[in-house]
Amino acid sequence: MSIPNEALQKVLQELETRLVSSQQQIGVTKAQITAKQRDIRLLELTSKEIGTLPKNTPVYEGVGKMFMSVPMNTIDERLTTESTELKSDISSLEKKLASLEMTNKNSRENLERILKSGDRA
């Protein structure tokens, strides 16, 4: 059973496009994970620094071009919430990354299989 050249070329182009696209998306997803991990480290460092201050220390938060006095527990809650959200985002991105890597692997295997079967013909 032989596949016409036009159909084979179309399949190869589709596989190659899928492979390149998944490789690009893998790079973007890895960069997003790294950025979110960096943000978590910054939040944890900020929380640690604030934790060393006495409870009655005035703490200020930037709002636009000005700073407003904010209770320390409010800032601590915000840092915890943001950290939790970032960890959830990282979890979602890791699932997406696993899916993209599987797509990439399958596309590469299919492409190699087609090219090897073409050598036999």
Coordinates of C-alpha atoms in Angstrom, one line a residue:
M1 CA 0.0 0.0 0.0
S2 CA 1.6 3.2 -1.1
I3 CA 0.7 6.8 -0.1
P4 CA 0.7 9.4 -2.9
N5 CA 3.6 11.9 -2.7
E6 CA 1.3 14.9 -2.3
A7 CA -0.5 13.3 0.7
L8 CA 2.8 12.3 2.2
Q9 CA 4.2 15.8 1.8
K10 CA 1.1 17.2 3.4
V11 CA 1.4 14.8 6.4
L12 CA 5.1 15.6 6.8
Q13 CA 4.4 19.4 6.7
E14 CA 1.7 19.0 9.3
L15 CA 3.9 17.0 11.6
E16 CA 6.8 19.4 11.2
T17 CA 4.5 22.3 11.9
R18 CA 3.1 20.6 15.0
L19 CA 6.7 19.8 16.2
V20 CA 8.0 23.3 15.8
S21 CA 4.9 24.8 17.4
S22 CA 5.1 22.5 20.4
Q23 CA 8.8 23.3 20.8
Q24 CA 8.1 27.0 20.8
Q25 CA 5.3 26.6 23.3
I26 CA 7.5 24.4 25.5
G27 CA 10.1 27.3 25.6
V28 CA 7.4 29.9 26.5
T29 CA 5.9 27.7 29.2
K30 CA 9.3 27.0 30.8
A31 CA 10.0 30.7 30.8
Q32 CA 6.6 31.4 32.5
I33 CA 7.3 28.7 35.1
T34 CA 10.7 30.3 35.8
A35 CA 9.2 33.8 36.1
K36 CA 6.5 32.6 38.5
Q37 CA 9.1 30.7 40.6
R38 CA 11.2 33.9 40.8
D39 CA 8.1 35.8 41.9
I40 CA 7.4 33.3 44.7
R41 CA 11.0 33.6 46.0
L42 CA 10.6 37.4 46.1
L43 CA 7.3 37.1 47.9
E44 CA 8.8 34.7 50.4
L45 CA 11.8 36.9 51.0
T46 CA 9.5 39.9 51.5
S47 CA 7.4 38.0 53.9
K48 CA 10.5 36.8 55.8
E49 CA 11.8 40.4 56.0
I50 CA 8.5 41.7 57.3
G51 CA 8.3 38.9 59.8
T52 CA 11.5 40.1 61.5
L53 CA 10.0 43.6 62.1
P54 CA 8.2 44.4 65.4
K55 CA 4.4 44.3 65.1
N56 CA 4.0 48.0 65.7
T57 CA 6.4 49.0 62.8
P58 CA 4.6 51.2 60.3
V59 CA 4.6 49.5 56.9
Y60 CA 3.8 51.2 53.6
E61 CA 2.6 49.9 50.3
G62 CA 3.1 51.5 46.9
V63 CA -0.1 52.8 45.3
G64 CA 0.6 54.4 42.0
K65 CA 3.1 57.2 42.7
M66 CA 2.4 57.3 46.4
F67 CA 2.7 55.1 49.5
M68 CA -0.1 54.3 51.9
S69 CA 0.3 53.0 55.4
V70 CA -1.1 49.5 55.6
P71 CA -1.4 47.1 58.6
M72 CA 1.3 44.5 58.6
N73 CA -1.2 41.6 58.8
T74 CA -2.9 42.9 55.6
I75 CA 0.4 42.8 53.7
D76 CA 1.2 39.4 55.1
E77 CA -2.2 38.1 54.0
R78 CA -1.7 39.6 50.5
L79 CA 1.8 38.0 50.2
T80 CA 0.4 34.6 51.2
T81 CA -2.5 34.9 48.8
E82 CA -0.3 35.9 45.9
S83 CA 2.2 33.1 46.7
T84 CA -0.7 30.5 46.8
E85 CA -2.0 31.8 43.4
L86 CA 1.4 31.6 41.9
K87 CA 1.9 28.0 43.1
S88 CA -1.4 27.1 41.5
D89 CA -0.4 28.8 38.3
I90 CA 2.9 26.8 38.3
S91 CA 1.0 23.6 38.8
S92 CA -1.2 24.3 35.8
L93 CA 1.8 25.3 33.7
E94 CA 3.6 22.1 34.6
K95 CA 0.6 20.1 33.5
K96 CA 0.5 22.1 30.2
L97 CA 4.3 21.5 29.9
A98 CA 3.9 17.7 30.3
S99 CA 1.2 17.7 27.6
L100 CA 3.3 19.8 25.2
E101 CA 6.3 17.5 25.7
M102 CA 4.1 14.5 25.0
T103 CA 2.8 16.2 21.8
N104 CA 6.4 17.0 20.8
K105 CA 7.6 13.4 21.5
N106 CA 4.7 11.9 19.5
S107 CA 5.2 14.3 16.6
R108 CA 8.9 13.5 16.5
E109 CA 8.2 9.7 16.6
N110 CA 5.6 9.9 13.9
L111 CA 7.9 12.0 11.7
E112 CA 10.8 9.6 12.1
R113 CA 8.5 6.6 11.5
I114 CA 7.2 8.1 8.2
L115 CA 10.7 9.0 7.1
K116 CA 12.0 5.5 7.9
S117 CA 9.1 3.9 6.1
G118 CA 9.8 6.1 3.1
D119 CA 13.4 4.8 2.9
R120 CA 12.1 1.3 2.5
A121 CA 9.8 2.1 -0.4

